[in-house]
Coordinates of C-alpha atoms in Angstrom, one line a residue:
M1285 CA 41.6 83.2 -20.5
P1286 CA 38.7 81.3 -19.3
A1287 CA 38.7 81.2 -15.3
A1288 CA 41.1 79.0 -13.6
S1289 CA 37.6 76.1 -12.1
S1290 CA 37.2 76.5 -8.3
K1291 CA 38.0 73.1 -7.4
W1292 CA 38.6 71.5 -4.3
D1293 CA 38.1 67.9 -2.2
W1294 CA 36.6 69.0 0.4
E1295 CA 36.4 72.5 2.4
I1296 CA 37.4 73.6 5.9
N1297 CA 34.8 76.2 7.9
N1298 CA 33.3 77.2 10.9
K1299 CA 30.1 74.5 10.4
T1300 CA 29.5 71.7 12.8
T1301 CA 27.8 69.1 11.3
F1302 CA 26.8 65.2 13.0
W1303 CA 28.4 63.6 10.3
S1304 CA 31.8 66.6 9.6
H1305 CA 34.0 64.2 7.1
S1306 CA 33.2 62.1 3.9
A1307 CA 35.4 58.9 3.2
Q1308 CA 37.0 60.9 0.8
E1309 CA 39.1 63.0 3.4
L1310 CA 39.7 60.0 5.9
W1311 CA 40.8 58.4 3.9
A1312 CA 43.2 61.3 2.4
Y1313 CA 44.7 61.2 6.3
R1314 CA 45.3 57.8 6.3
H1315 CA 49.4 58.1 6.7
L1316 CA 48.5 60.4 9.8
L1317 CA 46.6 57.6 11.4
A1318 CA 49.9 55.2 10.6
G1319 CA 52.3 57.8 12.1
L1320 CA 50.2 59.1 14.8
V1321 CA 49.4 54.3 15.7
K1322 CA 54.2 54.2 15.5
R1323 CA 53.9 56.9 17.5
Y1324 CA 52.5 55.9 20.3
F1325 CA 52.9 51.9 20.9
L1326 CA 57.4 53.5 20.8
L1327 CA 56.6 56.3 22.2
H1328 CA 54.9 54.6 25.8
Y1329 CA 58.1 52.4 26.5
N1330 CA 60.5 54.8 25.5
Q1331 CA 63.5 55.1 28.1
T1332 CA 61.5 52.5 29.9
V1333 CA 63.8 48.7 30.6
L1334 CA 62.4 46.6 29.2
G1335 CA 60.5 48.0 26.8
P1336 CA 58.1 46.4 24.6
L1337 CA 57.8 43.7 26.9
W1338 CA 55.6 45.2 29.2
I1339 CA 53.1 44.5 27.0
L1340 CA 53.5 41.0 27.8
F1341 CA 54.7 41.7 31.2
Q1342 CA 52.0 43.2 32.3
P1343 CA 49.4 40.8 31.6
I1344 CA 51.4 38.4 33.2
L1345 CA 52.0 39.8 37.0
T1346 CA 47.9 41.0 36.9
L1347 CA 47.1 36.3 35.9
V1348 CA 49.3 35.3 39.3
T1349 CA 47.5 38.2 40.9
Y1350 CA 44.7 36.2 39.2
V1351 CA 45.5 33.2 39.9
L1352 CA 47.0 34.0 43.8
V1353 CA 43.9 35.6 44.7
F1354 CA 40.2 35.2 43.1
N1355 CA 41.5 30.7 42.4
K1356 CA 43.9 30.1 46.1
L1357 CA 42.4 32.3 48.2
V1358 CA 38.3 33.3 47.7
G1359 CA 38.4 30.0 45.3
I1360 CA 36.1 32.0 42.7
S1361 CA 35.1 29.4 40.4
T1362 CA 36.8 27.8 36.3
G1363 CA 33.9 26.0 35.3
G1364 CA 35.8 24.1 33.5
L1365 CA 38.8 25.4 32.6
P1366 CA 41.8 25.4 34.0
P1367 CA 42.1 28.9 36.0
V1368 CA 46.0 30.1 34.2
V1369 CA 43.8 30.0 31.0
F1370 CA 40.2 30.9 32.1
Y1371 CA 42.0 34.1 33.6
A1372 CA 44.4 34.4 30.8
S1373 CA 41.4 34.8 28.2
G1374 CA 40.0 37.6 30.6
I1375 CA 42.6 40.1 31.1
V1376 CA 44.1 40.4 27.3
L1377 CA 40.9 40.7 26.5
W1378 CA 39.7 43.7 28.8
N1379 CA 42.5 44.8 28.2
F1380 CA 42.0 45.6 25.2
F1381 CA 38.9 46.7 25.8
S1382 CA 40.0 48.6 29.4
D1383 CA 43.5 51.1 27.6
G1384 CA 41.1 51.5 24.5
F1385 CA 37.6 53.6 26.0
T1386 CA 39.8 54.8 28.8
G1387 CA 43.0 56.2 25.7
T1388 CA 40.0 56.9 23.7
S1389 CA 37.9 59.4 26.1
N1390 CA 41.0 61.6 27.0
T1391 CA 41.0 62.7 23.2
F1392 CA 40.0 65.9 23.6
R1393 CA 42.1 66.4 26.9
E1394 CA 45.0 65.1 25.9
N1395 CA 45.7 67.0 22.7
I1396 CA 43.8 70.1 22.8
Q1397 CA 47.3 71.7 21.9
L1398 CA 47.5 69.9 18.4
F1399 CA 43.3 70.5 17.9
S1400 CA 43.6 74.8 18.2
K1401 CA 47.1 74.5 16.4
V1402 CA 47.2 72.1 12.8
Y1403 CA 43.8 70.9 11.5
F1404 CA 42.9 66.9 10.2
P1405 CA 39.8 65.9 11.3
R1406 CA 39.1 65.2 15.2
I1407 CA 38.4 61.1 14.5
I1408 CA 42.0 59.9 13.4
M1409 CA 43.0 61.2 16.6
P1410 CA 40.8 57.4 19.0
L1411 CA 41.4 55.3 16.4
S1412 CA 45.1 55.8 16.4
V1413 CA 44.4 54.5 19.9
V1414 CA 42.3 52.5 19.4
S1415 CA 43.8 50.9 16.5
T1416 CA 47.3 50.9 18.7
Q1417 CA 45.1 48.4 21.4
F1418 CA 44.7 46.3 19.4
L1419 CA 48.4 45.8 18.4
R1420 CA 48.7 45.4 21.4
F1421 CA 45.8 43.1 22.2
L1422 CA 46.8 41.2 19.3
L1423 CA 50.2 40.7 20.6
Q1424 CA 49.3 40.1 23.8
L1425 CA 46.2 36.9 21.8
V1426 CA 49.7 35.5 20.9
M1427 CA 50.9 35.0 24.1
F1428 CA 47.8 33.5 24.3
L1429 CA 47.3 31.1 21.6
G1430 CA 51.2 29.8 23.6
V1431 CA 49.7 29.1 26.8
L1432 CA 46.7 26.8 24.4
V1433 CA 49.6 25.2 23.0
Y1434 CA 51.9 23.7 26.5
Y1435 CA 48.3 23.2 28.1
S1436 CA 47.6 21.3 24.6
V1437 CA 50.6 19.2 24.5
V1438 CA 52.2 19.1 27.3
V1439 CA 49.0 18.8 29.8
G1440 CA 47.1 16.9 27.8
F1441 CA 43.5 19.3 27.4
D1442 CA 40.8 19.4 25.6
F1443 CA 39.8 22.6 24.6
G1444 CA 37.6 20.5 22.0
V1445 CA 37.9 23.9 19.6
T1446 CA 36.0 23.3 16.2
W1447 CA 34.3 26.0 13.7
N1448 CA 33.2 27.7 16.5
I1449 CA 36.8 29.3 16.0
V1450 CA 35.0 32.2 13.4
W1451 CA 33.3 33.6 15.2
L1452 CA 36.4 35.3 16.8
P1453 CA 37.0 37.6 14.8
L1454 CA 33.3 40.0 15.5
A1455 CA 33.5 39.4 19.1
V1456 CA 37.2 41.1 19.5
A1457 CA 36.1 43.8 16.1
L1458 CA 32.5 44.4 18.7
I1459 CA 34.3 44.6 21.5
G1460 CA 37.3 47.8 19.3
L1461 CA 34.1 49.5 18.8
F1462 CA 32.7 49.5 21.8
A1463 CA 35.1 50.8 24.1
L1464 CA 36.1 53.5 20.7
G1465 CA 32.4 54.5 20.9
L1466 CA 31.7 54.3 24.5
G1467 CA 35.3 56.7 24.4
L1468 CA 34.2 59.6 21.3
L1469 CA 30.9 60.0 24.0
F1470 CA 33.5 60.1 27.4
S1471 CA 35.6 61.9 24.7
V1472 CA 33.3 65.7 24.7
L1473 CA 32.0 64.7 28.7
T1474 CA 35.4 65.4 30.1
A1475 CA 36.5 67.6 27.8
K1476 CA 33.7 70.8 28.9
Y1477 CA 33.2 68.7 32.9
R1478 CA 37.1 67.4 34.6
D1479 CA 35.5 65.3 36.9
I1480 CA 33.7 62.9 34.6
T1481 CA 37.0 61.4 34.1
N1482 CA 37.2 60.1 37.7
L1483 CA 33.9 58.5 37.2
V1484 CA 35.3 57.4 33.7
T1485 CA 38.1 55.8 35.6
L1486 CA 36.1 54.5 38.9
G1487 CA 33.4 53.2 36.3
V1488 CA 35.9 51.4 34.0
R1489 CA 37.4 49.2 37.1
L1490 CA 33.0 49.0 38.4
L1491 CA 31.9 47.4 34.5
M1492 CA 34.6 44.9 34.9
F1493 CA 33.1 43.2 37.9
V1494 CA 29.3 42.9 35.5
T1495 CA 31.1 41.4 33.5
P1496 CA 32.5 37.4 32.9
V1497 CA 36.2 38.9 33.6
I1498 CA 36.8 36.5 37.6
Y1499 CA 34.5 34.3 36.5
P1500 CA 32.0 32.0 34.1
V1501 CA 28.5 33.2 33.5
E1502 CA 27.2 29.9 34.0
T1503 CA 28.4 29.6 37.8
I1504 CA 25.7 33.2 38.4
P1505 CA 22.5 32.0 39.9
E1506 CA 19.8 32.6 37.3
K1507 CA 17.9 34.9 39.1
L1508 CA 20.9 37.1 39.6
R1509 CA 22.3 36.0 35.6
W1510 CA 20.4 38.7 33.6
I1511 CA 22.4 41.5 36.2
V1512 CA 25.3 40.2 34.7
Q1513 CA 23.4 40.0 30.5
L1514 CA 22.5 43.9 30.5
N1515 CA 26.1 44.6 29.8
P1516 CA 26.7 43.6 26.2
L1517 CA 30.4 42.6 26.6
T1518 CA 29.8 40.0 28.7
S1519 CA 27.8 38.0 25.6
L1520 CA 31.2 39.0 23.8
F1521 CA 33.7 37.3 26.9
E1522 CA 31.6 34.1 27.2
L1523 CA 31.5 34.2 22.4
F1524 CA 35.1 34.8 22.3
R1525 CA 35.9 32.1 25.1
L1526 CA 33.3 29.6 23.0
S1527 CA 34.7 30.4 20.4
L1528 CA 39.2 29.4 21.7
L1529 CA 37.8 27.6 24.6
G1530 CA 34.2 25.4 23.8
Q1531 CA 32.8 26.8 26.6
G1532 CA 30.7 30.2 27.0
V1533 CA 27.4 30.9 27.2
V1534 CA 25.4 33.2 24.6
T1535 CA 22.6 33.0 23.0
P1536 CA 22.2 33.7 19.1
L1537 CA 19.7 36.4 21.3
Q1538 CA 22.2 37.5 24.0
L1539 CA 24.6 38.6 20.8
L1540 CA 21.9 40.1 18.6
Y1541 CA 22.0 42.4 22.0
S1542 CA 25.6 44.1 22.7
F1543 CA 25.1 43.7 18.8
T1544 CA 23.1 46.3 18.4
V1545 CA 23.9 48.2 21.8
T1546 CA 27.3 48.1 20.4
G1547 CA 25.3 49.9 17.2
L1548 CA 24.1 52.6 18.3
V1549 CA 26.6 53.4 20.8
L1550 CA 29.5 53.9 18.3
L1551 CA 26.5 55.7 15.6
G1552 CA 25.4 58.5 18.4
A1553 CA 28.4 59.1 20.2
L1554 CA 30.4 59.2 16.5
L1555 CA 27.6 61.5 16.0
F1556 CA 28.3 63.5 18.7
F1557 CA 32.1 63.8 18.5
N1558 CA 31.4 65.0 15.4
K1559 CA 29.5 67.8 16.1
Q1560 CA 30.3 68.5 19.5
G1561 CA 34.3 68.7 18.2
D1562 CA 35.3 72.0 16.9
R1563 CA 33.7 73.9 19.4
L1564 CA 35.3 72.0 22.3
I1565 CA 38.4 74.0 21.2
D1566 CA 37.4 76.9 23.1
V1567 CA 36.3 75.6 26.7
V1568 CA 39.0 73.1 27.3

């Protein structure tokens, strides 16, 4: 009888490459990705009093704090927007970025036992983290849209929403991809050098102050504005506000800069993650 043909979809070996997984292999693990997203989403709120309501309760508490401290006490201008609306937009978007980045940066440290026992594409784990944070973002975005409706209908504030709303998906997608790229990069670094975890925590806190979360870019003096605009998140936050609130300072050149930096960070981090992933199993 003729020998059976040796065909397989992919091969598992001890070699590492910069591009470890094909699209076919990743698609085969789509159910694992969905299961991990469900697990993370439910596990995070298991045995809590408020349960999933924490998704909304946390930004509300943060919003109250920002309004009292930065608006009432410090007196930071929010441009022509109501303080509640301005801070809520920054909080919702910043939570998506910071939680996605910090969660992804702990990929190897939190899943090393699973990685060492079961094979699956390592990239599935960080993708599940960012996907979970995206679901949280959507729920918080619905709450934010409710705030906009209140100010539009009850207060009578005109946000001047125009065709710029079409830029909303782009702003959100680039922020999510930037968080994923940075997270992939630091997941390898934190696995090799534990003290970098402290740097990640500190860096996220400092990065918020050079991102227009608590202030609009237009309130920064012209001679200092370039410092904030070096941050690729700046134009994305401004684009998000422009699309929903009708106010934001962003130019095509700044948007191209953010798009380029995000693409380079994501591509470089993905190649680095794939190349170093299997080698870290014996290091962590």
